[in-house]
One Martini backbone bead per residue (centre of mass of N, CA, C, O) as a GRO file, in nm:
protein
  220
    1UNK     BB    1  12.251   8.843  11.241
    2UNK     BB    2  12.434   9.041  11.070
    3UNK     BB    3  12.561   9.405  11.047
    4UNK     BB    4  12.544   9.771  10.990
    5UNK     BB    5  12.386   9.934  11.236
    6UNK     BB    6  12.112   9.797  11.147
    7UNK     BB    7  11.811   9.750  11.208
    8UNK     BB    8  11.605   9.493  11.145
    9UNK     BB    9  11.373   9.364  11.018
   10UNK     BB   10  11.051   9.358  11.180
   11UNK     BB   11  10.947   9.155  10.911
   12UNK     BB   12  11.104   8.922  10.927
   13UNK     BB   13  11.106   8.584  10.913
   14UNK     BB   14  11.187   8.349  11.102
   15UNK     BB   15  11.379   8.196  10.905
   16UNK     BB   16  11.576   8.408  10.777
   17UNK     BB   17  11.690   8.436  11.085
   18UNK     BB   18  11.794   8.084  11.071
   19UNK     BB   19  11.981   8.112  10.822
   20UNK     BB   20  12.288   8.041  10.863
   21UNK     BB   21  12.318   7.738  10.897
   22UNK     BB   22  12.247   7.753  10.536
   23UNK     BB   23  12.364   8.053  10.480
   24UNK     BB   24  12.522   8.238  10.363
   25UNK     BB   25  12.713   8.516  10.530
   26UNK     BB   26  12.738   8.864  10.663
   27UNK     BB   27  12.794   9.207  10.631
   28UNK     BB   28  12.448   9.303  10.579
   29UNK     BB   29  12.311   9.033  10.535
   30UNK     BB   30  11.955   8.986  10.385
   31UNK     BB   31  11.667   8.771  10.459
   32UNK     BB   32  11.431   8.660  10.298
   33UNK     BB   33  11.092   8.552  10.203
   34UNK     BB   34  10.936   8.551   9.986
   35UNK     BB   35  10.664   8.687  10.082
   36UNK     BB   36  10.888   8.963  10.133
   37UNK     BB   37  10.999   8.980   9.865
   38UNK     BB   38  10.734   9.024   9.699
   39UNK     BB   39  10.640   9.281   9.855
   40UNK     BB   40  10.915   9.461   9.767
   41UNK     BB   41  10.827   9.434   9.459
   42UNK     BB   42  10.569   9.370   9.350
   43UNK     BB   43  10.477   9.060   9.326
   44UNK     BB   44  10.449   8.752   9.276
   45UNK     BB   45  10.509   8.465   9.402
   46UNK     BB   46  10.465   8.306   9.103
   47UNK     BB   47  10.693   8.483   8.976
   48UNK     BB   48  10.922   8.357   9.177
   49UNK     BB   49  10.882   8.090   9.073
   50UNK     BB   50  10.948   8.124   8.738
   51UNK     BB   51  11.207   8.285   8.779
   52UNK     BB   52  11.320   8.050   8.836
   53UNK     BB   53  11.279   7.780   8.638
   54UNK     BB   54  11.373   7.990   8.406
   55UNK     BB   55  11.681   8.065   8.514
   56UNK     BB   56  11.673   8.401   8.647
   57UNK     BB   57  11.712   8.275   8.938
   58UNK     BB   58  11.891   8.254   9.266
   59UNK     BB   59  11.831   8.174   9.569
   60UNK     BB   60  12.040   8.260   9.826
   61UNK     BB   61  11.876   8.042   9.991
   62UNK     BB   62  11.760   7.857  10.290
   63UNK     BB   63  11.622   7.661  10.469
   64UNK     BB   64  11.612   7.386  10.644
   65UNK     BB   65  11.322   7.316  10.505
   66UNK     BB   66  11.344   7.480  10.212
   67UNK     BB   67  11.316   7.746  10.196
   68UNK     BB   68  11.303   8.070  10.043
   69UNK     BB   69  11.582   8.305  10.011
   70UNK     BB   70  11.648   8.663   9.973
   71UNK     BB   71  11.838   8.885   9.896
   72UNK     BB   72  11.944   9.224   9.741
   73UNK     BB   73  12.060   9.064   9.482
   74UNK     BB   74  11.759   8.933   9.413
   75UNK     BB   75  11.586   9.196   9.372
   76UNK     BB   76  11.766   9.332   9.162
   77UNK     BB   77  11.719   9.108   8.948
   78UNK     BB   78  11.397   9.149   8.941
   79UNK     BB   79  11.432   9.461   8.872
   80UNK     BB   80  11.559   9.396   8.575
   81UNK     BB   81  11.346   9.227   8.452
   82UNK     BB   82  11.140   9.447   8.444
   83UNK     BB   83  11.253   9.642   8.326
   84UNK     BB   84  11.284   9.507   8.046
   85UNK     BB   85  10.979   9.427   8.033
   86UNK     BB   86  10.879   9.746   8.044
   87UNK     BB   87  11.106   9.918   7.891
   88UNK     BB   88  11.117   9.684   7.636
   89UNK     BB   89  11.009   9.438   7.595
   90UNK     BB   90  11.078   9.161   7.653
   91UNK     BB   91  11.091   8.859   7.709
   92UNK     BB   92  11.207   8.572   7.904
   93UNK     BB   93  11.404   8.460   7.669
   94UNK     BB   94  11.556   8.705   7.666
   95UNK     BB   95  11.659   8.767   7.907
   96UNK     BB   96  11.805   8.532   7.973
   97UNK     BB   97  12.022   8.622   7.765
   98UNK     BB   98  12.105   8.893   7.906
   99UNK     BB   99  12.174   8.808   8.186
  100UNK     BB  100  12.414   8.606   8.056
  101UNK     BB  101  12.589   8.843   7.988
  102UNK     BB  102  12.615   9.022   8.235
  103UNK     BB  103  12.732   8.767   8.361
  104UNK     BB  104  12.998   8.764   8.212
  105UNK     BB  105  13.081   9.099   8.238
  106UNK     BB  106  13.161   9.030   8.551
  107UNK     BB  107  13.358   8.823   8.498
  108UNK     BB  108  13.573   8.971   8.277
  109UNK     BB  109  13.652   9.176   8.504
  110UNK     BB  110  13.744   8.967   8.702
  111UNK     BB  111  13.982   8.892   8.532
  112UNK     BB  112  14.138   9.122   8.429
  113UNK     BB  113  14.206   9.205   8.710
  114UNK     BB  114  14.364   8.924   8.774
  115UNK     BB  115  14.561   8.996   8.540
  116UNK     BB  116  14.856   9.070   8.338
  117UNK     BB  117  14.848   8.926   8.074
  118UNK     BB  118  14.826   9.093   7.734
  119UNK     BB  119  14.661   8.876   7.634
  120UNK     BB  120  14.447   8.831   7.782
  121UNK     BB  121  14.305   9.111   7.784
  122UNK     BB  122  14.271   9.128   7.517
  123UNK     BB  123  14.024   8.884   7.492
  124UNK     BB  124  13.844   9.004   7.691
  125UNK     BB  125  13.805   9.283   7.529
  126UNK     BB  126  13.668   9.126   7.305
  127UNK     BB  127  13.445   9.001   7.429
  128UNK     BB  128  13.316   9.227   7.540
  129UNK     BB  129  13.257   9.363   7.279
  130UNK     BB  130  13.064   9.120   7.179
  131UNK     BB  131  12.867   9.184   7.427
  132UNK     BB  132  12.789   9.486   7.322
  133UNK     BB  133  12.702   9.454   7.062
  134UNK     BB  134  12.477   9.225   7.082
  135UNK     BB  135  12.284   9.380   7.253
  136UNK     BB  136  12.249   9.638   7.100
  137UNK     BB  137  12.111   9.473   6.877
  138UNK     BB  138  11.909   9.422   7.024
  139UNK     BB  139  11.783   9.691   7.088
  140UNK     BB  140  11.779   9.796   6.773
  141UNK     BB  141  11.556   9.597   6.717
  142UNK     BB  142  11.343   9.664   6.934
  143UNK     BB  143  11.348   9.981   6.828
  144UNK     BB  144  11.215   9.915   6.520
  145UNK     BB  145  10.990   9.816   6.604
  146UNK     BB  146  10.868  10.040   6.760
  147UNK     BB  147  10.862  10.211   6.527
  148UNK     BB  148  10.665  10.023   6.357
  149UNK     BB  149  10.435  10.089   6.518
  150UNK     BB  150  10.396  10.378   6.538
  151UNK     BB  151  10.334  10.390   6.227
  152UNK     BB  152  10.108  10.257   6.243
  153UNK     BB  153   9.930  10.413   6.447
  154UNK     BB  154   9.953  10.668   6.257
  155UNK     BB  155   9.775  10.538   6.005
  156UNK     BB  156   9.526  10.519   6.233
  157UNK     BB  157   9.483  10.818   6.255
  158UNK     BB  158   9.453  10.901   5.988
  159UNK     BB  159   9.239  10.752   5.869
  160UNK     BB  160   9.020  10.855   6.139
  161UNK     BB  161   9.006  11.114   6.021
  162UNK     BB  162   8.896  11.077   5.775
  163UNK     BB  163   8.636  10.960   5.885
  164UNK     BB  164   8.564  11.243   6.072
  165UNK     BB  165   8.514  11.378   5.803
  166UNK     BB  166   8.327  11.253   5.623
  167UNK     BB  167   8.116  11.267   5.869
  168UNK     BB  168   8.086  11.528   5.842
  169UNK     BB  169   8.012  11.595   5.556
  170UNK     BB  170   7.774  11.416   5.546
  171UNK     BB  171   7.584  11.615   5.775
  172UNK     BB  172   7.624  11.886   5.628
  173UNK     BB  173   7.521  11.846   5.385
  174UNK     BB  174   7.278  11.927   5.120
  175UNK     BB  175   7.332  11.789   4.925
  176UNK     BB  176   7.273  11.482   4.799
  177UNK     BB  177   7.508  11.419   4.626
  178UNK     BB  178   7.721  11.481   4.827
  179UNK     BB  179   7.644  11.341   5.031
  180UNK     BB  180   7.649  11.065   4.869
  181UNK     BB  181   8.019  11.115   4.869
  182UNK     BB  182   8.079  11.120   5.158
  183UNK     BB  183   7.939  10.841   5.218
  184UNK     BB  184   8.109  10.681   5.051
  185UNK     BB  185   8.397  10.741   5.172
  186UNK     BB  186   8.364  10.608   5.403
  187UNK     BB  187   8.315  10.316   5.270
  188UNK     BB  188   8.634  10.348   5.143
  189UNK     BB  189   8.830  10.297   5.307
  190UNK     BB  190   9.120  10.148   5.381
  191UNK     BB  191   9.218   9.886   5.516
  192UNK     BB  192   9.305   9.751   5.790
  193UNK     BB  193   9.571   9.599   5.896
  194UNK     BB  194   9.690   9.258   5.921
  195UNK     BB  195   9.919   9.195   6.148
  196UNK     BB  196  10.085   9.332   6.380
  197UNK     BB  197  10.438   9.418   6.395
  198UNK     BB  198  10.458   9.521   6.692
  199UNK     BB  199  10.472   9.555   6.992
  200UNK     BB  200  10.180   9.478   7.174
  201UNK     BB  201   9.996   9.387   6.955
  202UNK     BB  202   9.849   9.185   7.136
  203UNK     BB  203   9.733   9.429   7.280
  204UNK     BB  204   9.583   9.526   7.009
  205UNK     BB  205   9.277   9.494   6.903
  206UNK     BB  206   9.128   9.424   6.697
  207UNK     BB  207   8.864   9.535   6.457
  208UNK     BB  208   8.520   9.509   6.409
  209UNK     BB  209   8.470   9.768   6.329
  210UNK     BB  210   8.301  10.055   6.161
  211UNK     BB  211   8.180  10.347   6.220
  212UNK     BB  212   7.836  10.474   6.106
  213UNK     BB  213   7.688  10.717   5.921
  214UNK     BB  214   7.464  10.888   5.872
  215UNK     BB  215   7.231  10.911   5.724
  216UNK     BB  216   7.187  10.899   5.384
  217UNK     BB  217   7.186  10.987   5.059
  218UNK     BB  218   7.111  10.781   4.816
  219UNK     BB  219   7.217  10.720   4.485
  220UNK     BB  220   7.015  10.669   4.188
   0.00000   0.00000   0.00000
């Protein structure tokens, strides 16, 4: 396999060295198995296989025998894809979307400048124009999203603020009658709200209850 002045990878796998007769080859394409593209990726042979399913990405190439082989632009998408998983929480049905815009606005790109033609170039701009207002509104409502667990967690913090006031109150006040309006005070604080409407939701255990203030004098 031809490169680019640069010795091969020494643990490319024997499969990847011979795929040249099943797989377009190039100036300095390197193709990985499986197994060392997941490795390079960090992530599981499993999740490669799952975005291939899912079709969010098509390796380029086989072996003879059938296996996937990953050039360095199929590492590139799957780092794309962790990118929007992780900084900005998509699912990868959103995910799929957007790689489907950005994969037509690469085409945009090569028609534009493939035409001479002053109507085409201006449909393509219009074009290219609506696929990134879409993007836009997908990122502007998931940071919306974002913005509303937030508020809610800020919510959540000022509650237990004020339990662990109440809870001090309780515990130091010396009057009897005190110290029972500061435990009423702890058991009404106003329930948690119920189903988190921000990103990473379901990653946030409902609460099963709050802490108990030590035991007070209660009012007769």
């Amino acid at each position: 396999m031809g490169d680019t002045g640069t010795a091969p990878d020494a643990t490319t796998s024997t499969p990847a060295r011979s795929a040249a007769a099943t797989t377009p080859s190039g100036p300095g394409r390197d193709l990985r198995g499986i197994g060392q593209a997941a490795q390079e990726l960090g992530v599981s042979i499993r999740a490669l296989r799952y975005y291939q399913e899912m079709g969010l990405i098509t390796p380029s190439g086989r072996t003879a025998g059938g296996n996937r082989l990953y050039a360095e632009e199929d590492l590139d998408r799957v780092r794309r894809i962790r990118e929007l998983q992780t900084l900005l929480g998509f699912n990868l049905d959103e995910i799929r979307l957007i790689l489907a815009s950005e994969d037509r606005l690469v085409q945009v790109r090569v028609e534009y400048r493939a035409t001479s033609d002053d109507g085409d170039r201006m449909r393509l701009l219009i074009e290219a124009q609506q696929t990134y207002e879409r993007l836009r509104g997908e990122v502007s409502d998931k940071i919306r999203r974002l913005e509303a667990f937030r508020g809610e967690l800020d919510e959540r913090l000022a509650r237990n603020k004020q339990v662990r006031s109440a809870v001090v109150h309780a515990r130091t006040a010396t009057d009897p009658a005190e110290a029972a309006e500061a435990a009423e005070a702890v058991t009404t604080v106003p329930p948690e709200p119920t189903g988190p409407t921000g990103p990473g939701a379901s990653a946030v255990p409902a609460e099963s209850g709050r802490a108990r203030p030590p035991a007070a004098p209660h009012r007769r």
